[in-house]
Each structure stands twice: as structure tokens, then as C-alpha cells.
Coordinates of C-alpha atoms and ligand atoms in Angstrom, one line a residue:
M1038 CA 11.7 -0.9 19.3
Q1039 CA 15.4 -1.6 19.4
R1040 CA 15.9 -4.9 21.0
S1041 CA 19.3 -5.9 22.3
L1042 CA 20.5 -9.0 20.6
A1043 CA 22.4 -10.9 23.2
F1044 CA 24.1 -13.6 21.1
F1045 CA 25.0 -13.1 17.5
A1046 CA 25.6 -16.3 15.7
C1047 CA 28.2 -15.9 13.0
S1048 CA 27.9 -17.5 9.6
T1049 CA 28.6 -16.8 6.0
L1050 CA 26.3 -17.3 3.1
L1051 CA 29.1 -18.2 0.9
A1052 CA 30.9 -20.8 3.0
L1053 CA 27.6 -22.1 4.3
A1054 CA 29.3 -22.6 7.7
A1055 CA 28.7 -21.3 11.1
C1056 CA 31.6 -19.7 13.1
G1057 CA 31.7 -19.2 16.8
G1058 CA 29.5 -20.7 19.3
G1059 CA 26.0 -20.1 17.9
K1060 CA 25.3 -23.6 16.7
S1061 CA 23.0 -25.8 18.8
A1062 CA 20.4 -28.5 18.4
S1063 CA 17.5 -27.8 16.1
P1064 CA 14.1 -27.2 17.8
D1065 CA 12.6 -30.4 16.4
G1066 CA 15.7 -32.4 16.8
S1067 CA 16.0 -33.0 13.0
G1068 CA 19.2 -31.0 12.7
G1069 CA 18.3 -28.5 10.0
A1070 CA 15.8 -26.5 8.1
G1071 CA 15.4 -29.4 5.7
G1072 CA 13.8 -31.4 8.6
S1073 CA 10.1 -31.3 9.5
A1074 CA 8.6 -28.3 11.3
P1075 CA 8.4 -28.4 15.1
P1076 CA 5.2 -30.2 16.1
Y1077 CA 2.2 -28.1 16.8
E1078 CA 1.7 -27.8 20.5
T1079 CA -2.1 -27.7 20.3
D1080 CA -4.7 -27.1 17.8
D1081 CA -4.3 -23.4 18.7
D1082 CA -1.2 -23.3 16.5
L1083 CA -2.7 -24.8 13.4
P1084 CA -2.6 -22.5 10.3
L1085 CA -5.8 -20.5 9.6
P1086 CA -7.9 -21.8 6.7
P1087 CA -7.1 -20.5 3.3
V1088 CA -8.9 -17.3 2.1
A1089 CA -11.4 -17.5 -0.8
G1090 CA -11.6 -14.8 -3.5
L1091 CA -10.0 -13.8 -6.8
A1092 CA -6.6 -13.0 -5.5
P1093 CA -6.1 -14.9 -2.2
T1094 CA -2.3 -14.6 -2.9
P1095 CA -0.6 -11.9 -4.9
P1096 CA -1.3 -12.2 -8.7
M1097 CA 1.6 -13.5 -10.8
G1098 CA 2.0 -12.8 -14.5
W1099 CA 3.5 -10.7 -17.2
N1100 CA 2.6 -7.2 -18.6
S1101 CA 3.7 -5.7 -21.8
W1102 CA 4.3 -2.1 -20.7
N1103 CA 7.7 -1.9 -18.9
K1104 CA 9.7 -3.1 -21.8
F1105 CA 7.5 -2.9 -24.9
S1106 CA 5.2 0.1 -24.2
C1107 CA 3.1 0.4 -27.4
N1108 CA 5.2 -1.9 -29.5
I1109 CA 3.0 -5.0 -29.2
T1110 CA 1.0 -7.3 -31.5
G1111 CA -1.2 -10.2 -31.0
A1112 CA 1.4 -12.6 -32.4
F1113 CA 4.0 -11.1 -30.0
V1114 CA 1.8 -11.6 -27.0
E1115 CA 1.2 -15.2 -28.0
A1116 CA 4.9 -15.7 -28.3
V1117 CA 5.3 -14.3 -24.7
A1118 CA 2.7 -16.8 -23.5
D1119 CA 4.7 -19.6 -25.2
G1120 CA 7.8 -18.3 -23.4
M1121 CA 5.9 -18.3 -20.0
V1122 CA 5.4 -22.0 -20.5
S1123 CA 8.7 -23.0 -22.0
S1124 CA 10.8 -20.9 -19.5
G1125 CA 9.2 -22.8 -16.6
M1126 CA 7.5 -19.6 -15.3
K1127 CA 4.1 -21.1 -15.6
D1128 CA 5.1 -24.1 -13.6
A1129 CA 6.6 -21.7 -11.0
G1130 CA 3.2 -20.1 -10.6
F1131 CA 2.9 -17.3 -13.2
E1132 CA -0.5 -17.2 -14.7
F1133 CA -1.6 -13.9 -16.3
I1134 CA -0.5 -12.5 -19.7
N1135 CA -1.5 -8.9 -19.5
I1136 CA -1.8 -6.5 -22.4
D1137 CA -1.2 -3.0 -21.3
D1138 CA -1.9 0.3 -23.2
C1139 CA -2.2 0.7 -27.0
W1140 CA -4.1 -2.4 -27.8
S1141 CA -7.2 -0.4 -28.8
Q1142 CA -8.2 2.4 -31.1
A1143 CA -8.7 6.0 -30.2
T1144 CA -12.3 5.9 -31.4
R1145 CA -15.1 3.5 -30.6
A1146 CA -17.3 1.7 -33.1
A1147 CA -20.6 3.4 -34.1
D1148 CA -22.4 1.5 -31.3
G1149 CA -19.9 2.6 -28.8
T1150 CA -17.9 -0.7 -28.6
L1151 CA -14.2 -0.6 -27.9
Q1152 CA -12.2 -1.6 -31.0
P1153 CA -8.9 -3.4 -31.0
D1154 CA -6.1 -1.8 -33.1
T1155 CA -6.6 -4.0 -36.1
V1156 CA -3.1 -3.5 -37.5
H1157 CA -1.5 -4.9 -34.4
F1158 CA -4.3 -7.2 -33.2
P1159 CA -5.9 -8.3 -36.5
P1160 CA -9.3 -10.0 -36.5
S1161 CA -9.6 -13.6 -37.7
T1162 CA -9.5 -13.8 -41.5
T1163 CA -12.2 -16.5 -41.4
G1164 CA -14.5 -14.1 -39.6
G1165 CA -16.0 -14.1 -36.2
N1166 CA -13.3 -13.5 -33.6
D1167 CA -12.0 -10.1 -32.7
G1168 CA -8.2 -9.5 -32.3
I1169 CA -8.2 -9.7 -28.6
Q1170 CA -10.4 -12.7 -28.4
I1171 CA -8.0 -14.6 -30.6
V1172 CA -5.2 -13.8 -28.2
A1173 CA -7.4 -14.8 -25.3
D1174 CA -8.2 -18.1 -26.8
Y1175 CA -4.6 -18.8 -27.5
V1176 CA -3.5 -17.8 -23.9
H1177 CA -6.3 -20.0 -22.5
S1178 CA -5.2 -22.9 -24.6
K1179 CA -1.8 -22.6 -22.8
G1180 CA -3.5 -22.9 -19.4
L1181 CA -2.9 -19.2 -18.8
K1182 CA -5.2 -16.2 -18.3
L1183 CA -5.5 -12.9 -20.2
G1184 CA -5.4 -9.4 -18.7
I1185 CA -6.2 -6.2 -20.4
Y1186 CA -5.8 -2.5 -19.8
G1187 CA -8.4 0.3 -19.6
D1188 CA -8.7 3.8 -18.2
R1189 CA -11.2 5.5 -15.9
G1190 CA -11.0 8.8 -17.9
T1191 CA -11.9 9.9 -21.4
E1192 CA -8.7 8.4 -22.9
T1193 CA -5.8 6.1 -21.9
C1194 CA -2.3 7.5 -21.2
G1195 CA -1.5 6.3 -24.8
H1196 CA -4.5 8.3 -26.2
R1197 CA -6.8 5.4 -26.8
A1198 CA -10.5 5.4 -25.9
G1199 CA -11.1 5.6 -22.1
S1200 CA -14.0 4.0 -20.4
Q1201 CA -15.6 7.0 -18.7
G1202 CA -19.3 6.7 -19.4
Y1203 CA -18.9 3.3 -21.1
E1204 CA -18.0 1.2 -18.0
M1205 CA -20.7 -1.4 -18.4
Q1206 CA -20.4 -1.7 -22.1
D1207 CA -16.6 -2.1 -21.9
A1208 CA -16.8 -4.7 -19.1
M1209 CA -19.3 -6.7 -21.3
T1210 CA -16.9 -6.4 -24.3
W1211 CA -13.9 -7.7 -22.3
A1212 CA -16.0 -10.5 -20.8
S1213 CA -17.2 -11.5 -24.3
W1214 CA -13.6 -11.8 -25.4
G1215 CA -12.7 -14.0 -22.4
V1216 CA -10.6 -11.5 -20.5
D1217 CA -9.7 -12.4 -16.9
Y1218 CA -8.0 -9.4 -15.4
L1219 CA -8.3 -5.6 -15.8
K1220 CA -5.6 -3.0 -15.1
Y1221 CA -7.5 0.3 -14.9
D1222 CA -5.5 3.5 -15.3
N1223 CA -5.9 7.1 -14.2
C1224 CA -5.3 9.3 -17.3
A1225 CA -7.5 12.1 -18.8
A1226 CA -9.6 11.9 -15.6
T1227 CA -11.4 14.8 -14.0
L1228 CA -14.2 13.0 -12.2
D1229 CA -14.0 11.5 -8.7
A1230 CA -11.6 8.6 -8.7
Q1231 CA -13.2 6.5 -6.1
T1232 CA -16.6 6.7 -7.8
Q1233 CA -15.2 5.8 -11.2
Y1234 CA -13.2 2.9 -9.9
Q1235 CA -16.2 1.6 -8.0
T1236 CA -18.3 2.0 -11.2
M1237 CA -15.9 -0.2 -13.1
R1238 CA -15.7 -2.8 -10.2
D1239 CA -19.5 -3.0 -10.2
A1240 CA -19.6 -3.4 -14.0
L1241 CA -17.0 -6.2 -13.9
T1242 CA -19.0 -7.9 -11.2
A1243 CA -22.1 -7.7 -13.3
T1244 CA -20.6 -9.7 -16.1
D1245 CA -20.5 -13.5 -16.2
R1246 CA -16.7 -13.6 -15.9
D1247 CA -14.3 -13.3 -12.9
F1248 CA -12.0 -10.3 -13.3
V1249 CA -9.0 -9.6 -11.1
F1250 CA -9.2 -5.8 -10.8
S1251 CA -5.9 -3.9 -10.7
I1252 CA -6.3 -0.3 -9.6
C1253 CA -3.6 1.9 -11.1
A1254 CA -4.2 5.3 -9.5
W1255 CA -0.4 6.1 -9.1
S1256 CA -0.6 6.5 -5.4
F1257 CA -2.2 4.7 -2.4
Y1258 CA -5.7 5.5 -1.4
E1259 CA -7.6 3.7 1.4
W1260 CA -10.7 3.2 -0.8
A1261 CA -8.6 1.5 -3.5
S1262 CA -7.8 -1.3 -1.1
V1263 CA -11.5 -1.9 -0.7
I1264 CA -12.4 -1.7 -4.3
G1265 CA -9.5 -3.4 -6.0
N1266 CA -7.7 -6.8 -5.8
L1267 CA -4.5 -4.8 -6.1
Q1268 CA -3.8 -1.2 -5.6
R1269 CA -0.8 0.8 -7.0
T1270 CA 1.0 2.5 -4.2
T1271 CA 3.6 4.4 -6.3
T1272 CA 4.3 6.3 -9.4
D1273 CA 5.6 4.3 -12.5
I1274 CA 8.6 2.2 -12.0
T1275 CA 11.5 2.5 -14.4
N1276 CA 14.4 0.2 -15.2
T1277 CA 16.8 1.8 -12.7
W1278 CA 18.0 0.7 -9.3
D1279 CA 17.0 4.0 -7.8
S1280 CA 13.4 3.6 -9.0
I1281 CA 13.2 0.1 -7.7
V1282 CA 14.4 1.1 -4.2
S1283 CA 12.2 4.3 -4.2
N1284 CA 9.1 2.3 -5.0
L1285 CA 9.9 -0.2 -2.2
Q1286 CA 10.3 2.6 0.3
T1287 CA 7.1 4.3 -0.7
N1288 CA 5.2 1.0 -0.7
K1289 CA 6.4 0.1 2.8
L1290 CA 4.5 3.0 4.4
V1291 CA 1.2 1.3 3.7
T1292 CA 2.2 -2.3 4.4
A1293 CA -0.7 -2.7 6.8
Y1294 CA -3.2 -2.1 4.1
G1295 CA -2.1 -5.1 2.0
G1296 CA -3.6 -8.5 2.3
P1297 CA -5.6 -11.3 0.5
N1298 CA -7.6 -9.9 -2.4
H1299 CA -6.3 -6.4 -1.9
W1300 CA -2.5 -6.4 -2.4
N1301 CA -0.3 -3.3 -2.3
D1302 CA 1.3 -2.9 -5.7
P1303 CA 4.7 -1.1 -5.9
D1304 CA 4.4 -1.6 -9.7
M1305 CA 5.5 -4.3 -12.1
L1306 CA 8.8 -6.0 -12.1
E1307 CA 11.8 -4.8 -14.1
V1308 CA 13.6 -8.1 -13.6
G1309 CA 15.4 -9.0 -16.9
N1310 CA 15.0 -5.7 -18.6
S1311 CA 18.7 -5.3 -18.7
D1312 CA 19.3 -8.7 -20.2
F1313 CA 22.2 -9.0 -22.6
G1314 CA 23.7 -5.7 -21.5
A1315 CA 20.8 -3.6 -22.5
G1316 CA 20.3 -1.6 -19.3
P1317 CA 21.5 -0.4 -16.0
V1318 CA 20.3 -3.0 -13.5
T1319 CA 22.6 -5.9 -12.7
D1320 CA 21.6 -9.6 -12.2
L1321 CA 22.2 -9.2 -8.5
E1322 CA 20.0 -6.2 -8.3
N1323 CA 17.3 -8.0 -10.2
Q1324 CA 17.5 -10.9 -7.7
S1325 CA 17.2 -8.4 -4.9
H1326 CA 14.3 -6.7 -6.6
F1327 CA 12.5 -10.0 -6.9
S1328 CA 13.2 -11.0 -3.3
L1329 CA 12.0 -7.7 -2.0
W1330 CA 8.8 -7.7 -4.1
A1331 CA 8.2 -11.3 -3.0
I1332 CA 8.5 -10.6 0.7
V1333 CA 6.3 -7.5 0.8
D1334 CA 3.6 -9.6 -1.1
A1335 CA 3.7 -7.4 -4.2
P1336 CA 2.0 -8.8 -7.3
L1337 CA 4.8 -10.6 -9.2
I1338 CA 4.1 -9.2 -12.7
A1339 CA 7.2 -9.7 -14.9
G1340 CA 7.9 -7.0 -17.5
N1341 CA 10.7 -8.5 -19.6
D1342 CA 10.9 -10.4 -22.8
L1343 CA 9.8 -14.0 -22.1
R1344 CA 10.1 -15.2 -25.6
D1345 CA 12.4 -18.2 -26.3
G1346 CA 16.0 -17.0 -26.7
H1347 CA 15.3 -13.5 -25.2
M1348 CA 15.7 -14.2 -21.5
A1349 CA 19.2 -14.6 -20.0
D1350 CA 19.7 -17.6 -17.7
A1351 CA 20.3 -15.5 -14.6
T1352 CA 16.9 -13.8 -15.2
K1353 CA 15.2 -17.1 -15.7
A1354 CA 16.7 -18.4 -12.5
T1355 CA 15.5 -15.4 -10.6
L1356 CA 12.0 -15.5 -11.9
T1357 CA 11.6 -19.2 -11.4
N1358 CA 13.0 -19.4 -7.9
T1359 CA 10.1 -21.3 -6.3
E1360 CA 11.5 -20.9 -2.8
V1361 CA 11.4 -17.1 -3.1
I1362 CA 8.0 -17.3 -4.8
A1363 CA 6.8 -19.4 -1.9
L1364 CA 7.3 -16.4 0.5
N1365 CA 5.1 -14.3 -1.7
Q1366 CA 2.4 -16.9 -2.3
D1367 CA 2.2 -18.0 1.4
A1368 CA -1.4 -18.7 2.4
L1369 CA -1.3 -16.6 5.5
G1370 CA -1.2 -13.5 3.3
L1371 CA 0.6 -11.2 5.7
P1372 CA 2.8 -8.7 3.6
G1373 CA 6.3 -8.6 4.8
Y1374 CA 7.3 -5.5 6.7
E1375 CA 10.5 -3.6 7.4
V1376 CA 11.5 -4.8 10.9
R1377 CA 14.5 -2.5 11.3
E1378 CA 16.6 -0.2 9.3
S1379 CA 20.2 0.3 10.4
G1380 CA 21.9 2.7 8.1
D1381 CA 21.9 1.2 4.6
Q1382 CA 21.0 -2.2 5.9
S1383 CA 17.5 -3.4 6.6
V1384 CA 15.7 -6.4 7.9
W1385 CA 12.3 -7.5 6.3
A1386 CA 10.2 -10.3 7.6
K1387 CA 6.8 -12.0 7.3
P1388 CA 5.2 -14.8 9.2
L1389 CA 4.5 -17.9 7.1
D1390 CA 1.7 -20.3 7.4
A1391 CA 3.5 -22.9 9.5
N1392 CA 4.4 -22.9 13.2
G1393 CA 7.6 -20.9 13.9
A1394 CA 8.2 -20.1 10.2
R1395 CA 9.3 -16.7 8.9
G1396 CA 10.4 -15.4 5.6
V1397 CA 13.3 -12.9 6.0
V1398 CA 15.2 -10.6 3.6
L1399 CA 18.4 -9.0 4.8
F1400 CA 18.9 -6.1 2.4
N1401 CA 22.2 -4.2 1.9
A1402 CA 21.4 -1.0 0.0
G1403 CA 24.9 0.4 0.7
A1404 CA 27.8 0.7 -1.6
A1405 CA 30.1 -1.9 0.2
P1406 CA 29.5 -5.5 1.4
A1407 CA 28.0 -5.6 4.9
D1408 CA 27.3 -8.1 7.6
I1409 CA 23.6 -8.1 8.5
T1410 CA 22.1 -9.7 11.7
V1411 CA 18.6 -10.6 12.3
G1412 CA 17.6 -11.3 15.9
F1413 CA 15.0 -14.0 16.3
A1414 CA 12.9 -12.0 18.8
E1415 CA 12.7 -9.0 16.4
I1416 CA 11.0 -11.2 13.8
G1417 CA 8.5 -12.5 16.4
L1418 CA 10.2 -15.8 17.3
S1419 CA 11.2 -16.9 20.7
L1420 CA 14.9 -16.8 21.6
G1421 CA 16.8 -20.0 21.3
P1422 CA 17.5 -22.2 18.3
A1423 CA 16.2 -21.8 14.8
T1424 CA 17.2 -23.3 11.5
V1425 CA 18.1 -21.0 8.6
R1426 CA 17.7 -21.8 4.9
D1427 CA 19.2 -19.7 2.1
L1428 CA 16.5 -19.4 -0.6
L1429 CA 18.9 -17.9 -3.2
G1430 CA 21.5 -20.6 -2.8
H1431 CA 18.9 -23.4 -2.1
A1432 CA 20.9 -24.5 0.9
D1433 CA 20.4 -25.2 4.6
L1434 CA 22.7 -23.0 6.5
G1435 CA 22.4 -24.7 9.9
T1436 CA 20.9 -24.1 13.3
F1437 CA 21.6 -20.8 15.1
T1438 CA 20.8 -19.5 18.6
D1439 CA 19.0 -16.2 19.2
S1440 CA 20.1 -14.6 16.0
Y1441 CA 21.7 -15.1 12.6
T1442 CA 24.3 -13.0 10.8
A1443 CA 24.7 -13.0 7.0
T1444 CA 28.2 -12.0 6.4
A1445 CA 29.4 -9.9 3.5
V1446 CA 26.0 -9.4 1.9
P1447 CA 27.1 -7.7 -1.4
S1448 CA 26.2 -4.1 -2.2
H1449 CA 22.6 -4.0 -3.5
G1450 CA 22.3 -7.7 -2.5
T1451 CA 20.0 -9.6 -0.2
A1452 CA 20.2 -12.7 2.0
T1453 CA 16.8 -14.2 1.3
L1454 CA 16.0 -16.7 4.0
K1455 CA 13.4 -19.0 5.6
I1456 CA 13.9 -19.2 9.4
L1457 CA 12.2 -21.9 11.3
G1458 CA 12.2 -21.4 15.1
G1459 CA 9.8 -21.3 18.0
E1460 CA 6.7 -19.1 18.3
P1461 CA 7.0 -16.7 21.3
A1462 CA 5.6 -17.7 24.6
R1463 CA 1.9 -17.0 25.0
P1464 CA 0.6 -14.4 27.4
R1465 CA 0.1 -15.6 30.9
G1466 CA -1.8 -14.2 33.9
A1467 CA -4.1 -11.3 34.5
G1468 CA -3.1 -7.9 33.1
A1469 CA -0.2 -9.0 30.8
Y1470 CA 1.0 -5.9 29.0
L1471 CA 1.3 -6.3 25.3
S1472 CA 4.4 -4.1 25.3
D1473 CA 6.1 -6.9 27.4
L1474 CA 5.2 -9.6 24.9
T1475 CA 6.7 -10.5 21.5
P1476 CA 4.4 -9.7 18.6
T1477 CA 4.5 -12.1 15.7
Y1478 CA 3.8 -9.3 13.2
A1479 CA 4.3 -5.6 13.5
A1480 CA 3.7 -3.5 10.3
N1481 CA 3.8 0.2 11.0
G1482 CA 3.4 3.4 9.0
L1483 CA 6.4 5.2 10.4
G1484 CA 9.5 3.2 11.6
P1485 CA 8.9 0.4 14.1
V1486 CA 6.0 0.1 16.6
E1487 CA 7.3 1.4 19.9
R1488 CA 6.9 -0.2 23.3
D1489 CA 5.8 2.1 26.2
T1490 CA 6.4 5.3 24.2
N1491 CA 4.6 7.0 21.4
N1492 CA 5.7 6.4 17.9
G1493 CA 8.0 9.4 17.6
A1494 CA 9.5 9.5 14.1
S1495 CA 11.0 6.8 11.8
D1496 CA 13.9 5.7 14.1
A1497 CA 13.6 2.9 16.6
G1498 CA 13.3 4.1 20.1
D1499 CA 12.7 7.7 19.2
G1500 CA 9.2 8.1 20.9
G1501 CA 8.3 10.3 23.8
P1502 CA 6.0 9.4 26.7
I1503 CA 2.5 8.2 25.8
K1504 CA 0.2 11.1 26.5
L1505 CA -3.5 11.4 25.8
R1506 CA -5.2 14.7 26.5
G1507 CA -2.7 15.5 29.2
Q1508 CA -2.8 12.1 30.8
A1509 CA 0.5 10.1 30.8
F1510 CA 0.7 6.4 30.6
S1511 CA 3.8 4.4 31.4
K1512 CA 2.7 1.3 29.4
G1513 CA 1.3 0.8 26.0
L1514 CA 2.1 0.5 22.3
G1515 CA 2.9 3.5 20.1
M1516 CA 2.0 3.2 16.5
S1517 CA 1.5 5.3 13.4
A1518 CA -1.2 4.7 10.8
P1519 CA -1.5 2.4 9.0
S1520 CA -0.5 -0.3 11.4
A1521 CA -1.2 -3.9 12.1
V1522 CA 0.3 -5.9 15.0
I1523 CA -0.5 -9.5 15.9
F1524 CA -0.1 -11.4 19.2
R1525 CA -0.7 -15.0 19.7
L1526 CA -3.3 -15.8 22.4
G1527 CA -3.3 -19.6 22.3
K1528 CA -7.0 -19.6 23.4
V1529 CA -5.9 -18.9 27.0
C1530 CA -7.0 -15.3 27.3
T1531 CA -10.4 -13.8 28.2
S1532 CA -10.1 -10.1 27.5
F1533 CA -8.2 -7.3 25.9
S1534 CA -8.3 -3.7 27.3
A1535 CA -6.6 -0.4 26.4
T1536 CA -7.2 3.3 26.3
V1537 CA -6.8 4.5 22.7
G1538 CA -6.3 7.9 21.2
V1539 CA -4.0 10.1 19.0
D1540 CA -1.0 11.1 21.1
D1541 CA -0.6 14.7 22.4
A1542 CA 2.6 14.8 20.3
A1543 CA 0.4 15.3 17.2
G1544 CA -0.6 18.7 18.7
G1545 CA -4.3 18.1 18.1
A1546 CA -3.8 17.0 14.5
G1547 CA -4.1 13.4 13.1
S1548 CA -7.1 11.2 12.5
V1549 CA -7.2 7.4 12.7
V1550 CA -9.5 4.4 13.3
F1551 CA -8.6 1.9 15.9
Q1552 CA -9.7 -1.7 15.3
V1553 CA -9.4 -4.9 17.3
W1554 CA -9.5 -8.1 15.3
A1555 CA -9.2 -11.7 16.5
D1556 CA -9.2 -14.8 14.3
D1557 CA -10.3 -12.6 11.3
N1558 CA -13.3 -11.1 13.0
K1559 CA -13.5 -7.4 13.8
L1560 CA -14.4 -7.1 17.5
F1561 CA -14.0 -3.3 18.0
D1562 CA -14.0 -0.3 15.7
S1563 CA -13.5 3.2 17.2
G1564 CA -14.7 5.1 14.3
T1565 CA -12.7 8.2 13.4
V1566 CA -10.6 9.4 16.3
T1567 CA -8.7 12.7 15.9
G1568 CA -6.0 14.5 17.9
M1569 CA -8.8 16.4 19.6
S1570 CA -10.9 13.4 20.6
A1571 CA -11.1 12.3 24.2
A1572 CA -9.2 9.1 25.1
M1573 CA -11.4 6.1 24.5
P1574 CA -11.5 3.0 26.7
V1575 CA -11.6 -0.4 24.8
M1576 CA -12.6 -3.7 26.3
V1577 CA -13.0 -6.8 24.1
D1578 CA -13.8 -10.4 25.0
L1579 CA -11.1 -12.8 23.7
T1580 CA -12.4 -16.1 25.1
G1581 CA -11.3 -19.1 23.0
L1582 CA -9.5 -17.0 20.4
R1583 CA -6.1 -17.6 18.9
R1584 CA -4.7 -14.4 17.4
L1585 CA -5.2 -10.8 18.5
K1586 CA -4.6 -8.2 15.8
L1587 CA -4.5 -4.5 16.6
V1588 CA -5.1 -2.3 13.5
V1589 CA -4.9 1.4 13.0
T1590 CA -6.1 2.9 9.7
N1591 CA -5.5 6.4 8.5
A1592 CA -9.3 7.1 8.5
G1593 CA -9.1 7.6 4.7
D1594 CA -7.3 11.0 4.8
G1595 CA -3.6 10.1 4.6
S1596 CA -1.3 9.4 7.5
A1597 CA 0.1 12.8 8.5
L1598 CA 0.6 13.0 12.3
D1599 CA -1.5 9.8 12.8
R1600 CA 0.4 8.9 16.1
A1601 CA -1.9 6.3 17.5
D1602 CA -1.5 5.1 21.1
W1603 CA -2.8 1.9 22.6
A1604 CA -2.2 3.0 26.2
D1605 CA -2.2 0.4 28.9
A1606 CA -2.8 -2.3 26.3
K1607 CA -3.1 -5.6 28.1
V1608 CA -4.7 -9.0 28.0
D1609 CA -6.1 -11.1 30.8
C1610 CA -5.1 -14.7 30.4
A1611 CA -4.9 -18.0 32.2
P1612 CA -2.0 -18.4 34.6
Ligands
LIG2253 C1 0.5 4.7 -16.8 C2 0.6 3.5 -15.9 C3 1.6 2.5 -16.5 C4 1.2 2.1 -17.9 C5 1.0 3.4 -18.7 C6 0.4 3.1 -20.1 O1 1.6 5.5 -16.8 O2 1.0 3.8 -14.6 O3 1.8 1.4 -15.7 O4 0.0 1.4 -17.8 O5 0.2 4.3 -18.1 O6 0.2 4.2 -20.8

């Protein structure tokens, strides 16, 4: 969906000044992003109510693995908790102190109970408390929460006891210690993964504590997004720039599966693991890593040394940037998606829970500085004026018309922005084709969602004609699973209709599920549709509803050739 950007405003992040004729009045007349948001036009535009649950926004915390692997002790973890408080990270929203592998022994007690490694996590000398419980009490006394690590197989990756066959007993043990979060790994496992993760979810639920459940199955599975509060989408991250970018790219393919209480997890942060010259990732790259994890709604789980005197100022500034964190923790819970990739430069965006507000990251993965433009229409805003705020420099950049250009974004750098403009015009009249409207959200499994063609491949505008079992359609949306696209209705529409199916371009392969949601209620579910299924008509009543969301899932079997067409997709609305 390559849109032409008629007017490119010209600015520089460094000079904080606009050049050329792009500047105009701000939409609310306040003159800048620091002013109040444009007034809501009607109650149709009010934010949706916050979501309940254990992880309504992506979990934030720290985990021992990335930097310290098995070199951990109870005293060390407590010092990290102190550092989370003294560094300002707790105030910035970080909450969990998570002990990863190697806290336990390889063997269980005679009664089957998991035993802490008593050398590194010694029990209380005055009796009673176990090594982990002592740490839990300490962490709780700091107003923080404790996470622990387990494994669905017979042993952990570090060769400690796994939970296979002991799920209920282990959940009870962790609950008795006061644990609040479980990361559950995938080593030494031969039994069905979904069954074993479900067994542990059920065991955790049966205890008297609330556990955030982090599924670490090293790859995305559709079932994991149902069972877990976060699901790993990638293999293990390492402290290299290539690994960070590679995990981002893998994670983006399943953007549409992320959301409140089931966040996509491209693995824990490596921010600060090169502090004091100890590694290959620069401060600028760490800042980009954090911005990108924030905008895609990844869990923000730091993996560096938080202890006093062990964190460089640049790292602390990145991890406590509350304006960037606010993108991640936004109550709307829509994971940012890659809007467009142009060579080494890319545009990422997410709608925020306020009228006309978008989080935006302009990412330069190239070797040389580059100008990067974001068109307001391509991030689901109306054309016209919008204010732009630089969340890394904590500065309002001004008001721009139709688009904004960040100049000379450094190699491996980002411009991390909040843009406040106008929501797009609502659909009007009978038979308004969605492909003629501006979606406010468009996450897609393969490049951008296409208008009036099938999805093609990963480039914008590379689709062919929409064709379902030999019948061609001139209008419609071409998607690829998993996909989620949102249009505002403003309560003025009465119905949605389309003909759905897997495009003929898939050659009979592919299998997807089409769903129509409005205002968080599912109004239509196609069941599994394959490349051989007949085209299916869809008609849904939208009376009085605010937001239409078209979802395509991969039907649980991966996304190969899942070219999903919403042919003739249109809404009937008031004039
Ligand atoms: C796996 C996980 C890592 C870490 C290690 C611990 O590799 O993916 O995140 O937990 O195990 O052994």
C-alpha cells in the first residue's frame, strides 16, 4: 500500500527546527505537541475502557540470564532489586525481578519438592524460610515482584530439575515461596508442548497466587498466545546488533497475535550489556533497541547489571525514558507494526489511547545517516496538521502538514516520536469500500496490507488481482495471516459485508480463519478456510459500534501461503 506523500515537511531532530513550508497551525490551536489533545468530537472517540488481567500492558522487569547466566546468588538478586529502586527504574514502571535458570538443584527432595541450590540461595540460618522465599520477601519489601524459571521437560537447559510430571507440586512450591511470575522453558522435552504448557497454566491457576506466565518455546505458536501472558517469538537473543535486529524482524511477522495479556516476546533486553566497553553494542544501538521493543509492545525485561555503580548513565537514561516507556505501556494495547520498509529505513507505528495520537519509530538500519519521512495518512491519521514530539530528546518539534521528515537519522539510530494529529474521516454513505478508507491500524504477516489487490509478497504494491476460485474482484483488501486491521465507524454504520477466501495466488494451499470484531466483540468467525474452500460471503451488523477490526489468523498451522482476501469489503453508513 504505497501511498503518495504529497507534501513532505522538512525538519531536523538536531536543530529542532522546521525548514520549508510545512509548518502550520496545530489542530487544537495550542501551537504544539505540549498542548492539549484535540477535543473529542463525540463520545464515539473516547478511549476504550482499560483491560483487566495479569498483564494488561507488557510486563516490565529484569531477568538474570542475558548477562549473568548461572552466576547468580540470592544476595546478588537482592542487590539488583536495590538497583532497580535506586536507579529510578521502579519509578519508571519496572516491577519484576526474575531469576532465570540455575537457581535449583538437579534433584528433587525425597517428597518430590524442588530444592533451591543452597550454596547460591542459602536458607535462613534461623530456620524456616527457603532460599528463594528469602529473596521473594526481600523483593516484595521493595515494592517489587519476584519471577522464577522452570521447564516443561525433564530438566532445564542448565540441567536442573524440570517440571514434567510435577507441575502441580512445583506451582504450589513457587506459590508458597511468594513467586509472582513464571518463565517456563522448553529443554529436555519430548511430550506435546501445548499440552505441557496448558498443564502448567492450569496448575498456576489452581494456586492461591497470581502468576504472570511467560511461555519460552523459542518460536511463535498460536496456542501459546492463548495459554501464556507472553509468548517468545524467537530464538535466544545475544548481545549483538545483528541478533537484536534479527529478533525484531522475526517478531514482526506475528504482530497481529500480540495484545493485552498475551504479548509477543522477541526476548529480553540486552540494553546496557556493553556498559563500560564490555561488549559490541553501542549506546545509540541500545537506545534504538529499547525504542523498537517499546513500540512493538514487547515485554521490557532488562538483562543488565542494575546494581549501584554498575550501570552507565547512558544506559540508565535509556531504561528510564518514561516517554518511550509510555508508548509500550499505552492502555490501548495495540502492538506497533512496521508500516513501511524502504531499503534500510523503516517506519513503525502504533495508535495510542487518545484521539489522534500515534507512537512512531523511524528506524535507520543502514550504514550511513538517512532522512526518513512518515506520511500522516500511512500511520492512520488524516492529512493536514499534526504536532510532533521527539521522545528521545524530550522536545516538541513543531507542527507539520501531511508528513514529517526526520533528517540525518544516524546509522542504527531511531527517531522516536509521538505524533498528534487528526483521526481519519469516518466512512460515509452506502457501500463505502474499506480499501478507499484510511485504517487506523494495519498489522500484517507479509509486508503491508494491500488495497484492491491480493497481498503478493513483502513489498508494498506487489499484489496481483484479487481472485477467489476463478472469480476476480476489483475492490477489496489483500492480507496475509496473521493480520489485524482497524477502521473507525463513529457509530454511523449499519453493516459490513465482504466475500472472503484464500486467494487463487496460493495455488490451493494456505489455511486461515477470518474474524470480524467490533468494539472488542467477535461478530463473525469463518472457521478454517483453505485455498480450496469456496469463497464465503460475510455480512455483519455494525449498528451503534465504534471500531471495526478485521482479523486473519493462521489457523494454527503457520502462515505459509496464507493470502487472505476480503473481496468487496465495504460498510454501509449514514450519509
Ligand atoms: C533457554 C532460554 C533462555 C534462558 C536459558 C536458560 O535458552 O531461551 O532465555 O532461559 O534457556 O538456560
